[in-house]
Every structure is written in structure tokens, then in C-alpha cells.
Coordinates of C-alpha atoms and ligand atoms in Angstrom, one line a residue:
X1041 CA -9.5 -14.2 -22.6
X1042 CA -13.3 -13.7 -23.6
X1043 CA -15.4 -14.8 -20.7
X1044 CA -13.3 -13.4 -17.7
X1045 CA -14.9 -10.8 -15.5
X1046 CA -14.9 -7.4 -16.2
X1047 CA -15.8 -4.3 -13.5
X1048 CA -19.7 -3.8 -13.7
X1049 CA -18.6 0.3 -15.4
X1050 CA -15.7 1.6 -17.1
X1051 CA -14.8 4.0 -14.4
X1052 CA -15.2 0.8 -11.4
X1053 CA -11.5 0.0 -11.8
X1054 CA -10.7 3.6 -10.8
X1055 CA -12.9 3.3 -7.5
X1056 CA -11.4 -0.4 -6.4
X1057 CA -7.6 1.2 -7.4
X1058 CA -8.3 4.2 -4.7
X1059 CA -10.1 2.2 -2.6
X1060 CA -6.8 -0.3 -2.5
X1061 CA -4.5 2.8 -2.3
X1062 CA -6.3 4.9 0.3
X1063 CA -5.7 3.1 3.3
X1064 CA -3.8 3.1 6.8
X1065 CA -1.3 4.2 4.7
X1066 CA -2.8 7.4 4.2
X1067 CA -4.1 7.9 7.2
X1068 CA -1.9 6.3 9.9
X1069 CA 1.5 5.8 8.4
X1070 CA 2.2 9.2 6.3
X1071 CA 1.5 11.3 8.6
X1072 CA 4.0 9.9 11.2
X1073 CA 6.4 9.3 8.6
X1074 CA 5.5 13.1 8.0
X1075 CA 5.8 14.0 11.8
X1076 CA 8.9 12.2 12.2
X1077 CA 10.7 13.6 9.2
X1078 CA 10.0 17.1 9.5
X1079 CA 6.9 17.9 7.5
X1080 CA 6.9 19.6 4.4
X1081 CA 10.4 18.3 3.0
X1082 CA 9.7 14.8 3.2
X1083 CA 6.1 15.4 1.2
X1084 CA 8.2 17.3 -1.6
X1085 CA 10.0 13.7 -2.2
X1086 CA 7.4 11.7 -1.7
X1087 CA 5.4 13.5 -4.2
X1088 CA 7.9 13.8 -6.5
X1089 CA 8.1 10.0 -6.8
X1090 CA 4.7 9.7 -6.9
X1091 CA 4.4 11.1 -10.2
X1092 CA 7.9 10.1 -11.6
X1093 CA 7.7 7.1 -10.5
X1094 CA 4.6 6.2 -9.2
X1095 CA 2.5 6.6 -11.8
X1096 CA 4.6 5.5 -14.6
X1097 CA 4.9 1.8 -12.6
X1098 CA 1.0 2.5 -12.0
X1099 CA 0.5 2.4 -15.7
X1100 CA 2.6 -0.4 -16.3
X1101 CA 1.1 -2.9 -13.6
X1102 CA -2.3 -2.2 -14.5
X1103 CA -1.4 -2.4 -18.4
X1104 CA -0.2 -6.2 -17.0
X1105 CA -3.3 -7.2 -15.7
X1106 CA -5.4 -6.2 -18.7
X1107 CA -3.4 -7.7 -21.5
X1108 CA -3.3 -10.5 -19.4
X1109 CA -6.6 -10.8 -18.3
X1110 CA -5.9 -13.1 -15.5
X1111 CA -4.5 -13.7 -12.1
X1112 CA -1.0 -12.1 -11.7
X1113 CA 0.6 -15.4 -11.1
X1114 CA -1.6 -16.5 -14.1
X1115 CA -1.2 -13.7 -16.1
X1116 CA 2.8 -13.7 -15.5
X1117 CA 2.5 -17.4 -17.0
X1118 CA 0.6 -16.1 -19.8
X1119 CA 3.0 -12.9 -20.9
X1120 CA 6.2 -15.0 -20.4
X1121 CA 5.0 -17.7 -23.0
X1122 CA 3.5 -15.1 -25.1
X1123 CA 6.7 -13.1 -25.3
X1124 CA 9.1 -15.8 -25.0
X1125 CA 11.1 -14.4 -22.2
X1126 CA 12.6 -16.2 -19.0
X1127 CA 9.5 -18.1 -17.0
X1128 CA 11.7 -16.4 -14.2
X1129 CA 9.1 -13.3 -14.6
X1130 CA 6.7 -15.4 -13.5
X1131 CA 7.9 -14.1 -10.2
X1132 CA 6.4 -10.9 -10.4
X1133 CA 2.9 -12.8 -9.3
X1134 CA 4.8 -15.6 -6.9
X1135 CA 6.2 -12.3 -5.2
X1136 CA 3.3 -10.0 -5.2
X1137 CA 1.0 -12.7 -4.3
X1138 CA 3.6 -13.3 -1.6
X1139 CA 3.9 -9.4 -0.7
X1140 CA -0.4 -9.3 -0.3
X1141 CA -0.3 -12.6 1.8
X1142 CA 2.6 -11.2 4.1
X1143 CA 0.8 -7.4 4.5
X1144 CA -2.3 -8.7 5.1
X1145 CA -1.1 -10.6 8.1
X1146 CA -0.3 -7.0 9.7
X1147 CA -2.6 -4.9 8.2
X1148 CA -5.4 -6.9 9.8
X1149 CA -3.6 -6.5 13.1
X1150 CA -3.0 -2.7 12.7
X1151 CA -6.3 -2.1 11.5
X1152 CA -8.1 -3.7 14.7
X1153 CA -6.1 -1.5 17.1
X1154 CA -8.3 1.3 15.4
X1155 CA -11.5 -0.8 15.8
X1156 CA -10.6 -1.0 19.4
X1157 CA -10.6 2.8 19.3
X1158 CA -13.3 3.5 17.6
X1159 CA -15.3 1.0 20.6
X1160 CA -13.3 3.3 23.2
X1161 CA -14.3 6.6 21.4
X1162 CA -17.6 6.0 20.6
X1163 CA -18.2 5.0 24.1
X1164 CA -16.9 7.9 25.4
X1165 CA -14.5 6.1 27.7
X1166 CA -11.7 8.7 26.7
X1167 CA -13.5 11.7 27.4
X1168 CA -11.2 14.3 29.5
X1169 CA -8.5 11.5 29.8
X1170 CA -4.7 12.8 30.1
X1171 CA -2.1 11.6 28.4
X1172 CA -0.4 9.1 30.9
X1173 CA -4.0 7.1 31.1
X1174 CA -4.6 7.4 27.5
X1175 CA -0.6 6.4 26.7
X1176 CA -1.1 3.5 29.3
X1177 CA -4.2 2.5 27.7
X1178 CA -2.7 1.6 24.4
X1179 CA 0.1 -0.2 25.7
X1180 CA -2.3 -2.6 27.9
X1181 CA -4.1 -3.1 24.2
X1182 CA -0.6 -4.2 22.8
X1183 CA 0.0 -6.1 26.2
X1184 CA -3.4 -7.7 25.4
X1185 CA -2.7 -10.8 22.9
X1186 CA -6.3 -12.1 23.7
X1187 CA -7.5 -8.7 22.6
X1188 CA -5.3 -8.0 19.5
X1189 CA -5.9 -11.4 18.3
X1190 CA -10.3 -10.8 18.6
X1191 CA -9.9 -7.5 16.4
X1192 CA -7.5 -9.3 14.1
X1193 CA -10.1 -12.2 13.5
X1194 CA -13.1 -9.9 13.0
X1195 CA -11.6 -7.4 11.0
X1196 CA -9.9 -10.0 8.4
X1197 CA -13.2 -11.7 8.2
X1198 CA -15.4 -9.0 7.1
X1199 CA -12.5 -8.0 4.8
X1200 CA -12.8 -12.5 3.6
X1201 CA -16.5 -11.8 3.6
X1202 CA -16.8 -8.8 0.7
X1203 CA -14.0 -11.2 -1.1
X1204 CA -16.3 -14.2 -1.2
X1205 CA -19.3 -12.4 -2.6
X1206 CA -17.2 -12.0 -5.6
X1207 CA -16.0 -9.1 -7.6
X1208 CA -19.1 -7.8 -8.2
X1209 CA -21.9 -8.3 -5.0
X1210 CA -18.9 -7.9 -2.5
X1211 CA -16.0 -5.8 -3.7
X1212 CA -17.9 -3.6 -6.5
X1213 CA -20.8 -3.2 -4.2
X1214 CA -19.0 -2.6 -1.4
X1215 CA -17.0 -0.6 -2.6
X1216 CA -19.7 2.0 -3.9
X1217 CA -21.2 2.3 -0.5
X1218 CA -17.8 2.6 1.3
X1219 CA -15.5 5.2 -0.6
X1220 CA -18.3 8.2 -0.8
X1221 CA -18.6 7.8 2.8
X1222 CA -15.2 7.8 3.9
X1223 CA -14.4 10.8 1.8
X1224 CA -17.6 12.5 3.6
X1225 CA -15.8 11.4 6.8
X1226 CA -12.5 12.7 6.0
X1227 CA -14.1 16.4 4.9
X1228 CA -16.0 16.9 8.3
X1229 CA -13.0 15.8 10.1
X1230 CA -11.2 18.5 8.7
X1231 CA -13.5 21.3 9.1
X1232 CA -13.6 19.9 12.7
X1233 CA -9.6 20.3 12.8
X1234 CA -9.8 24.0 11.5
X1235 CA -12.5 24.9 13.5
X1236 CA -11.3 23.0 17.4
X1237 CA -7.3 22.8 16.3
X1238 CA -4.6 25.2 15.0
X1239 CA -4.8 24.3 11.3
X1240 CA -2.1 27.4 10.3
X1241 CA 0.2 25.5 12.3
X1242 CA -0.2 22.2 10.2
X1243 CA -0.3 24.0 7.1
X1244 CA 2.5 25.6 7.6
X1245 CA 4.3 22.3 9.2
X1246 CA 3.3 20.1 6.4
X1247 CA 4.1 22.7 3.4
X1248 CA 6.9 24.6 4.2
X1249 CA 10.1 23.3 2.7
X1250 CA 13.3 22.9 4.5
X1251 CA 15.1 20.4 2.8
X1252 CA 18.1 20.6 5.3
X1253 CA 15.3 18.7 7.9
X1254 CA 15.5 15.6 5.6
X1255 CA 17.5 13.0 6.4
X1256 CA 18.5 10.5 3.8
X1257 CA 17.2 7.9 5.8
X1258 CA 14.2 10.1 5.8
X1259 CA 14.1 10.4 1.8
X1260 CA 14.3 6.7 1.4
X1261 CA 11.2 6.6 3.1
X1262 CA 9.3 8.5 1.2
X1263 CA 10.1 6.7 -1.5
X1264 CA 9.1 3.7 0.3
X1265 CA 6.1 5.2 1.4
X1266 CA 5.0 6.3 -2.1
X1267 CA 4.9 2.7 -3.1
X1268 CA 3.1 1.4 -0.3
X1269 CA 0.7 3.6 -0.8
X1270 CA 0.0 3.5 -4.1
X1271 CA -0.1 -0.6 -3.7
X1272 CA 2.4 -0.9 -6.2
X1273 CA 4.3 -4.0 -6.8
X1274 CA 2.1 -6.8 -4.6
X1275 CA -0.3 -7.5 -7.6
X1276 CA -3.4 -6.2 -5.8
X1277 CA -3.6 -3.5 -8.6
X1278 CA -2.6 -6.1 -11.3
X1279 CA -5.4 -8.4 -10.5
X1280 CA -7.9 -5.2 -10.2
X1281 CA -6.3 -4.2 -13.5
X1282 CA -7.5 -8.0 -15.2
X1283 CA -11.0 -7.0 -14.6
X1284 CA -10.7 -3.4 -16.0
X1285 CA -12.7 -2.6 -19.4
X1286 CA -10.7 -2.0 -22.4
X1287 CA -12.1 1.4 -22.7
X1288 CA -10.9 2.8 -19.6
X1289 CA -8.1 5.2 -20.5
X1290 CA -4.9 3.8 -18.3
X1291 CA -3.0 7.3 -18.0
X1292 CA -5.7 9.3 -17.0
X1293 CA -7.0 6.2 -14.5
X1294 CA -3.6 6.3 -13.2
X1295 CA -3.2 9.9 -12.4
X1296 CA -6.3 10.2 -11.3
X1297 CA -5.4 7.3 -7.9
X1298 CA -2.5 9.2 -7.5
X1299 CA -4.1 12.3 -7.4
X1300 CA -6.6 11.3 -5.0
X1301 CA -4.5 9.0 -3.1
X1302 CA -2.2 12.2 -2.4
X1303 CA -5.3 14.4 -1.6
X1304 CA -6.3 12.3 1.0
X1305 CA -3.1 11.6 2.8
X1306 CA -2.8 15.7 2.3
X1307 CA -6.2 16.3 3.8
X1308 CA -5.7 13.4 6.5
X1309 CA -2.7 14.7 7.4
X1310 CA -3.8 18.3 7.3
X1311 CA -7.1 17.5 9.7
X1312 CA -4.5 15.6 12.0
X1313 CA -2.0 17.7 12.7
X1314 CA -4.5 21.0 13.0
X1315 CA -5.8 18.8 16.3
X1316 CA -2.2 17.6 17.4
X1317 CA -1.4 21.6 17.1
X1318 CA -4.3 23.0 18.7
X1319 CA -3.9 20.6 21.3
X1320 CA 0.0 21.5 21.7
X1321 CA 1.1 18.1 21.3
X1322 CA 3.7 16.5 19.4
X1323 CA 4.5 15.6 16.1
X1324 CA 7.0 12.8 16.4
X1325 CA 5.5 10.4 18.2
X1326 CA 5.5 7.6 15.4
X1327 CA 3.4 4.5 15.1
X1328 CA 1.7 6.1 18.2
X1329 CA 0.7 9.4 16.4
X1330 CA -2.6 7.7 15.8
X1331 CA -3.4 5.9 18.7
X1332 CA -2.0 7.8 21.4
X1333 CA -1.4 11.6 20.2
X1334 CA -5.1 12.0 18.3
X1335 CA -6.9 10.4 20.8
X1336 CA -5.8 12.6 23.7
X1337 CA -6.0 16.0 21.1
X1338 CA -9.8 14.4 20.7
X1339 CA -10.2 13.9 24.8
X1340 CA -10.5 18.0 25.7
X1341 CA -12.8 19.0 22.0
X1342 CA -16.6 19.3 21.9
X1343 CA -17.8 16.6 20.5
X1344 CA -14.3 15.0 20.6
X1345 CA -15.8 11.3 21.6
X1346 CA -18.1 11.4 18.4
X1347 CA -15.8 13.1 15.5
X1348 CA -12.7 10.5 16.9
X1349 CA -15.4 7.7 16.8
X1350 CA -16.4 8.5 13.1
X1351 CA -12.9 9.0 12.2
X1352 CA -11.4 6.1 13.5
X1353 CA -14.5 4.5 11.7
X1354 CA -13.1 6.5 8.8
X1355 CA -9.4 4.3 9.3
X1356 CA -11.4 1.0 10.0
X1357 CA -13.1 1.4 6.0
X1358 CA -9.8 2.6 4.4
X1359 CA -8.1 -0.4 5.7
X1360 CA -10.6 -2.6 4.7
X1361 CA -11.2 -1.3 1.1
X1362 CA -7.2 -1.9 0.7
X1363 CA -7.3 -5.5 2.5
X1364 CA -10.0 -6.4 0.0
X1365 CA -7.2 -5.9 -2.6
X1366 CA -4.7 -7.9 -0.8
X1367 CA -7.2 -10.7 -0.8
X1368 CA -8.3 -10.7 -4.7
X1369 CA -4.7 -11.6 -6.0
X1370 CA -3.6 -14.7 -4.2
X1371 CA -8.0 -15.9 -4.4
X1372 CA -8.2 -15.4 -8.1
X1373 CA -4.9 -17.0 -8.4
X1374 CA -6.6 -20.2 -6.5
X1375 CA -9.7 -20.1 -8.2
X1376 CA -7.9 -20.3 -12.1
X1377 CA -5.7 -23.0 -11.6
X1378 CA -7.4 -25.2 -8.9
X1379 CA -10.6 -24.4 -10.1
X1380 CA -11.9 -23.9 -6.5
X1381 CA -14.8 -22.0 -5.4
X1382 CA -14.8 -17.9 -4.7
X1383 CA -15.6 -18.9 -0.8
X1384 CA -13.0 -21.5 -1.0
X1385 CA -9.9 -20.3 -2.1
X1386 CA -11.1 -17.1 0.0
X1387 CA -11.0 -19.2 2.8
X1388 CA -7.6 -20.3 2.8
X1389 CA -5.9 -17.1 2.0
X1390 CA -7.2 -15.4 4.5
X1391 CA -7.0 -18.3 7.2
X1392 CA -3.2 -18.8 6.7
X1393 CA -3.4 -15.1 6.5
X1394 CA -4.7 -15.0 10.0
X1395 CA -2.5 -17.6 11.5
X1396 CA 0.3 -15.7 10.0
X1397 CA -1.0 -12.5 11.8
X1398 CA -0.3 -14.1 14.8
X1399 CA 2.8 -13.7 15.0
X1400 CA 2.7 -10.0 14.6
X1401 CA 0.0 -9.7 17.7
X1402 CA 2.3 -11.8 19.8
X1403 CA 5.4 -9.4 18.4
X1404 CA 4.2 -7.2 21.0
X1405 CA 4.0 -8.8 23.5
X1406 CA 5.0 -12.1 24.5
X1407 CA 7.7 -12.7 21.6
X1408 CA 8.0 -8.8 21.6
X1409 CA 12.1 -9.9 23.3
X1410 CA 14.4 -13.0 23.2
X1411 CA 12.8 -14.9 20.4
X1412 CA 14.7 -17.1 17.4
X1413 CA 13.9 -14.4 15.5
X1414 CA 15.4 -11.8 17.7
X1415 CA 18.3 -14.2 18.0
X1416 CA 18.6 -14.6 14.0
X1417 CA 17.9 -11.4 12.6
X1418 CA 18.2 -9.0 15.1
X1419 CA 14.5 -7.9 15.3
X1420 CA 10.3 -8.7 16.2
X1421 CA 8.8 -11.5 13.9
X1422 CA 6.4 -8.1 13.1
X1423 CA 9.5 -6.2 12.3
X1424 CA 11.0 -9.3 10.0
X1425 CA 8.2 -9.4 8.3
X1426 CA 7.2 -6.2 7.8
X1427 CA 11.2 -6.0 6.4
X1428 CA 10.6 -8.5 4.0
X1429 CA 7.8 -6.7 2.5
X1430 CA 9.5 -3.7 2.5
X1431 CA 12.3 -6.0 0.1
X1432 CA 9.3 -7.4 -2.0
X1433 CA 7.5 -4.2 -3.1
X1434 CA 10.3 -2.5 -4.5
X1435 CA 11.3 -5.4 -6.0
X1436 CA 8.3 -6.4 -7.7
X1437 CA 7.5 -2.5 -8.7
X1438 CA 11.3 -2.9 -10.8
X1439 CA 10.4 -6.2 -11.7
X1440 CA 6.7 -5.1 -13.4
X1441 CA 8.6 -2.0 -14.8
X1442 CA 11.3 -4.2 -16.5
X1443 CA 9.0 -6.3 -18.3
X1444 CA 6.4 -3.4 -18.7
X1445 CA 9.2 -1.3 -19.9
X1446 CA 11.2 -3.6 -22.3
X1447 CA 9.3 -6.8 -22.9
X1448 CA 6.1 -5.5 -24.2
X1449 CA 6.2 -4.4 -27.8
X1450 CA 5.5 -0.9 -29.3
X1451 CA 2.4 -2.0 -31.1
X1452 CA 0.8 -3.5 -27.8
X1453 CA 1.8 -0.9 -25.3
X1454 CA 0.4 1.7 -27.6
X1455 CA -2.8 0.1 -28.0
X1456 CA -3.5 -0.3 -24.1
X1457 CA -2.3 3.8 -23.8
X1458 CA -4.4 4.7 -26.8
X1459 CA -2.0 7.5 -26.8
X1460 CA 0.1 9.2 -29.1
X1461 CA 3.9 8.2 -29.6
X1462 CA 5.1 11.4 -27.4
X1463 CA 3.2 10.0 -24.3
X1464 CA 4.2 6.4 -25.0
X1465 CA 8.0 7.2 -25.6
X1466 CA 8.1 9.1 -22.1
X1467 CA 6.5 6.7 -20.6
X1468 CA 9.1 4.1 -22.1
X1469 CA 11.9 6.1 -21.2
X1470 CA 9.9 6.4 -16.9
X1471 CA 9.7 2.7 -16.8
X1472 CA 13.0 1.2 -18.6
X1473 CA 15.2 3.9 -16.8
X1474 CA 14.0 6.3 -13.8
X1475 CA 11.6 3.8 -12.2
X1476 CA 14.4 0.9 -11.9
X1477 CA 16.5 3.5 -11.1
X1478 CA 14.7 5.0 -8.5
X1479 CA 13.4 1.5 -7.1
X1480 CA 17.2 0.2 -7.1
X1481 CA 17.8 3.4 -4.6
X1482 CA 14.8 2.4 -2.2
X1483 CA 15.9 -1.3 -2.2
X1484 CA 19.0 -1.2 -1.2
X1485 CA 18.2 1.0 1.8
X1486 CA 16.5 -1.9 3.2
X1487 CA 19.7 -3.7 3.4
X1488 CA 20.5 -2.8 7.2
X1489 CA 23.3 -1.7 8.3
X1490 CA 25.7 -1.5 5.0
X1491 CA 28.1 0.9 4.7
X1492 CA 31.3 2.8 3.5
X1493 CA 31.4 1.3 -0.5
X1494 CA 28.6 -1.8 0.1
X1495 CA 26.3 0.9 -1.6
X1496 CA 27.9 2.2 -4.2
X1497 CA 29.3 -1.2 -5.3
X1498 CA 25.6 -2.7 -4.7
X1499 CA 24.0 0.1 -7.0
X1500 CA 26.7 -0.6 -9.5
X1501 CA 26.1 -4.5 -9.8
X1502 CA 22.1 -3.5 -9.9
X1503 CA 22.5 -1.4 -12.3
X1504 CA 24.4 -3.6 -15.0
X1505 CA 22.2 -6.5 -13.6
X1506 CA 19.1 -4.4 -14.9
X1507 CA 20.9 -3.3 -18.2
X1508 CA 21.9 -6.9 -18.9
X1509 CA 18.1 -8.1 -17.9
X1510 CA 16.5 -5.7 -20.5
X1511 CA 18.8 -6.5 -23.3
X1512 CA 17.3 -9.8 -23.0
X1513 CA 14.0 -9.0 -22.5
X1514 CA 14.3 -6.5 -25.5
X1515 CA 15.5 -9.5 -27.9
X1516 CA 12.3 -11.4 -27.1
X1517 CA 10.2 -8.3 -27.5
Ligands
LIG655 N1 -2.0 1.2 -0.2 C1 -2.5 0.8 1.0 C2 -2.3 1.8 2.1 O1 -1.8 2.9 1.7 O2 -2.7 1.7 3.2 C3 -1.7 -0.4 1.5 C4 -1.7 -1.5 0.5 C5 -2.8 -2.1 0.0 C6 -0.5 -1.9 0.0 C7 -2.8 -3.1 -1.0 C8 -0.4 -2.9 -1.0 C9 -1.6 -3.5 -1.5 F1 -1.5 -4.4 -2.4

């Protein structure tokens, strides 16, 4: 579509697609997934996927927001008439733009605890504080719903603020000032961790291989992780993808996020755990590995107040140069079909987003027991929803790798590589086979509690579910 925005320079695209990927996910949630799964093992997986699969689905969702050059629920529209298939793909944007709406709610809430941190660190209130005081501290924060609920509000409206100056005064801009500084950050952070911590210690935690200390639970996360991480599947990158120039090479954009994106959980996870060593604390401490664990490794350093501050500051950019991402989607969806304003349909994302985000603040608190939800499924409204997003992704990652994979023709997907038929006939073989594959594996381990043949029997049905979708597909093609 002539006249639809395009990033200000070819290589923008590749900034806002690592500024979506970088994020708490990085820097928060790999390493305790790391921590908790016994280091280097678990990386070797999650690696692995990130360039099997990863990057292949990478390709593909990016390739669906430029051919399509709109929204993805717009876009969606677009490719299913244009290729004749099912409108039922039209899902892939209902469901990502769901996926962005439902993360944001708890991303925002996530990302104020480390705003509340960085007030704490930069203040110096933590200084020579032991573990009970700091461990109590952060459960009176989660106690707190007053609290939660102010860092919530302010960091989900700076994140609505960059939206509404539009793609090129707020997120381009913002952007360009942001990233450079967090990966400035993230370097004197670790030099800090080799110089105060034990950074042999990490290395050797975080490379060496013992696969026997992976559990299959523990795989499945990794492949869970690598999609989170690269935002695959929610649309963010489609919708970054609409904007991107048609001279931007899509292989080499892709591999480069992933490269980057893996560098800096490496690096993050690196500087972390040299602290968490040298301060002889432990690695699996989970969601509190952040909050609780760093913090105290930061309380006895030189200079510990100041390098925590500027790192949790590090966290609090991260998160917002992915939440910016989760906005764009569901805002440019709003803006093309009701023809509303930037501010507007800005606006009322993030508002419902907000409200939404409630419920994960009071998930810790006072709905954290005997709630309908706990009486319904068993878990927080946080967890249920975090749970359902954990359903979504994958699904919309197989989804975008179906129709990638089978729908688009030869002719158009070797125009948008721009690559010879070698390249395009691997990556055709990634998308139709390994990536559902791979995604049907991570999906059904968010099924809880299914056992003895459910699995096998579950994979089966997938598997001639997909293989019956793709002939179909293929005959529109
Ligand atoms: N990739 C982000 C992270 O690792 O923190 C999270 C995320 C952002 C997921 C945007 C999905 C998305 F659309």
C-alpha cells in the first residue's frame, strides 16, 4: 500500500525488532530460568531453537508484515483475500493482538517492581542490608497493591506516551536514544561483575554442558523462553515489520536480533551471576533472582547502590522498548479500521491494558488465594493469564509459520528474501516442517497436568491437523 509509513532508515526496523526483543526477558526471566534449570544445558536448547526455529519464524512474521503493509489484524485480512485461503487466518492478528494486550497487562506490573528498585538503589536505602530485610522488603512491595498499582500506571504511561508521538517522534526517536544506552549500561555492569563478583564461577555455570541437569520440563522452557524472547507470534514484530523498507535484507535482519538478543541475555546473565557468585548466593531462587538475590549481592560492593541503580535503570528501558511493541499492533490496528487518532486508539489499549494489569497486582496479594479463579482453574488470575499467553504465542508462531510456510508463493517469498533458491528452499523446509514441529512440542506442554498417552495421542492429532491445514493452504497458494 503506497502511502503507509515506513521506518525513517533501512536499518530502523532492526533497532525497534531488538529493542522489542531485549527486554525483562533477557534480563529478568532467562537468567532464572537459567538458575533454575541448571545453567549451561538449558542455554544449549534454547539456542538451538533460536536459530532453528527462531529465526526461521522470525523471517516469516516480519516477511507478513511487509507484504502486507498493514496492521496484523489488517494485514491478515489483506493476505487471506489475496491468497484465497480460509478468513480463519485472520486469527493470527485477532490472537497476537490478543497475546500483546494480555502481556502488556503484566509486563507493566513486572517492570514497575524494578522502578521501585531502582528508587530503593539509587537512594541507597539497601546499602549493607542482609538478606532477611532485603527478602522482607520485596514481599511488603508485593503486599503493597497501592504501591504496585502507582508503578504500574507510570510505567504503562510513559510506555502510551512514546506510542502516541507516533512511529517516528516517539518510537524511532526513542528508540535511538534508548538502545545505545542500555547496551552502555549492560557493558559496565559486567566489567563491574568481573571486577567485585566471581565471574569464573558464572562462566563456567552458564557454559558448561551437562545435559543429564535438564529436565524435560526444563527443555520445554527453553523453547518457550526462546519465543518470548524473540517476540514471536504476538504481532509486535509483524506490525514493526509493515513499516520496514523494502531494501532491508529479511535474513540477515533476522539473525542479526537473534544474535543480539542472545548476546545480551548471555552478557546479562554473565554480569548477574558473577555478582550472585562472588557474593556466595544462590542460583535458584526464581522470579526473585532479580529482586531479591542481585539486590543483596549489590548491598556489600563498592559502589553497589549506584551500579544496581543504573542497572535496574538498565531493566526499566528494556522493558519499555519491548512494551512499546506490544502497544503498536493492537493501536495501528485501531487507527486503520476506525480511523481514530494515534493518541486515541493509544489511549484505549493501554487503558484496558491497565485495568487488565490489575488483576495481576492484586494476584499477589489480596486475590493471591481463594478466588473464582483459584476455584476454576486451579491458579492466580496472574498465573491464568500469564498461561494463556504462554498457549497464544506458540500458537500464533505455528500459525504465522503455516501460512508463511505454505500459503505464500515461490515467486513472492523469493522476492522479500532476495535470496537464492538454496536459502529459500531451507527456509521452506524450517517453516512448513521443523518450526510447527517444534511449536506443536512447546504447546502441548502447556496443557497441565496430561499424562501417560494424552501426549502422544495430542502430538499425533496435531500433527495430521497441521498436514491436513497445509494441503489446503498449498491449493490456494
Ligand atoms: N521479547 C520481550 C522480552 O524478552 O522481554 C517480551 C516481548 C515483547 C514479548 C514484545 C512479545 C512481544 F510482542
Amino acid at each position: 500500500m503506497s502511502g503507509h509509513n515506513v521506518w525513517t532508515h533501512k536499518g530502523t526496523f532492526l533497532l525497534a525488532a531488538v529493542g522489542s526483543a531485549v527486554g525483562l526477558g533477557n534480563l529478568w526471566r532467562f537468567p532464572y530460568l537459567t538458575g533454575e534449570n541448571g545453567g549451561g544445558a538449558f542455554i544449549l536448547i534454547y539456542a538451538l531453537t533460536i536459530f532453528a526455529v527462531g529465526i526461521p519464524i522470525l523471517i516469516a512474521e516480519t516477511m507478513l508484515g511487509r507484504t502486507s503493509r498493514q496492521s496484523p489484524i489488517m494485514g491478515m485480512r489483506h493476505l487471506t483475500k489475496t491468497h484465497k485461503t480460509s478468513r480463519a487466518w485472520e486469527s493470527i492478528g485477532w490472537l497476537g493482538a490478543a497475546s500483546a494486550f494480555l502481556i502488556l497487562s503484566f509486563y507493566s506490573v513486572i517492570a514497575g517492581w524494578a522502578l521501585h528498585y531502582t528508587w530503593l538503589m539509587l537512594t541507597g536505602s539497601l546499602v549493607g542490608a542482609d538478606a532477611a530485610t532485603i527478602s522482607a522488603g520485596f514481599d511488603a512491595l508485593l503486599a503493597s497493591p497501592g504501591l504496585m498499582t502507582l508503578y504500574h500506571t507510570l510505567f504503562i504511561a510513559f510506555s502510551a506516551l512514546i506510542v502516541g508521538m507516533g512511529i517516528h517522534k516517539g518510537i524511532e526517536s526513542g528508540l535511538r536514544i534508548m538502545m545505545p544506552a542500555l547496551f552502555v549500561i549492560l557493558i559496565v555492569v559486567l566489567i563491574y561483575g568481573v571486577i567485585n563478583g566471581d565471574v569464573r564461577a558464572a562462566a563456567s555455570f552458564l557454559f558448561t554442558f551437562n545435559i543429564a541437569d535438564l529436565s524435560l520440563e526444563g527443555w520445554l522452557q527453553a523453547m518457550g523462553q526462546s519465543f518470548f524472547t524473540l517476540s514471536l507470534g504476538m504481532g509486535a514484530i509483524m506490525a514493526y515489520g509493515a513499516y520496514m523498507s523494502s531494501e532491508a535484507s529479511l535474513t540477515r535482519t533476522a539473525i542479526a536480533v537473534a544474535f543480539v538478543d542472545t548476546a545480551v541475555a548471555m552478557v546479562a546473565g554473565l554480569a548477574i551471576f558473577s555478582l550472585v557468585f562472588g557474593a556466595g548466593l544462590e542460583t535458584g531462587q526464581g522470579p526473585g533472582l532479580m529482586f531479591v538475590t542481585l539486590p543483596l549481592a549489590f548491598a556489600d560492593m563498592p559502589f553497589g547502590a549506584l551500579v544496581g541503580g543504573v542497572f535496574f535503570i538498565l531493566v526499566l528501558g528494556a522493558a519499555i522498548s519491548s512494551s512499546i511493541s506490544l502497544i503498536e499492533p493492537v493501536a495501528a490496528f485501531l487507527v486503520e479500521r476506525f480511523d481514530m487518532t494515534r493518541p486515541q486508539a493509544v489511549t484505549i489499549m493501554v487503558v484496558a491494558a491497565w485495568a487488565m494489569g490489575l488483576l495481576t497486582v492484586v494476584s499477589f496479594n489480596i486475590w493471591a488465594e481463594g478466588t473464582l479463579f483459584h476455584a476454576l482453574f486451579g491458579r492466580s488470575a496472574f498465573e491464568f493469564i500469564e498461561l494463556l499467553t504462554n498457549i497464544f504465542m506458540p500458537l500464533g508462531g505455528l500459525m504465522i509459520a503455516l501460512f508463511a510456510g505454505w500459503a505464500l508463493t515461490q515467486n513472492e517469498v523469493m522476492k522479500e528474501l532476495g535470496t537464492n533458491i538454496t536459502w529459500f528452499k531451507t527456509w521452506r523446509f524450517l517453516v512448513r516442517f521443523v518450526g510447527p514441529a517444534a511449536v506443536s512440542f512447546v504447546f502441548l506442554r502447556t496443557i497441565p497436568q496430561v499424562e501417560g498417552y494424552v501426549v502422544p495421542t495430542l502430538g499425533a492429532l496435531l500433527i495430521v491437523g497441521i498436514f491436513a491445514l497445509s494441503q489446503r493452504l498449498r491449493k490456494s497458494a
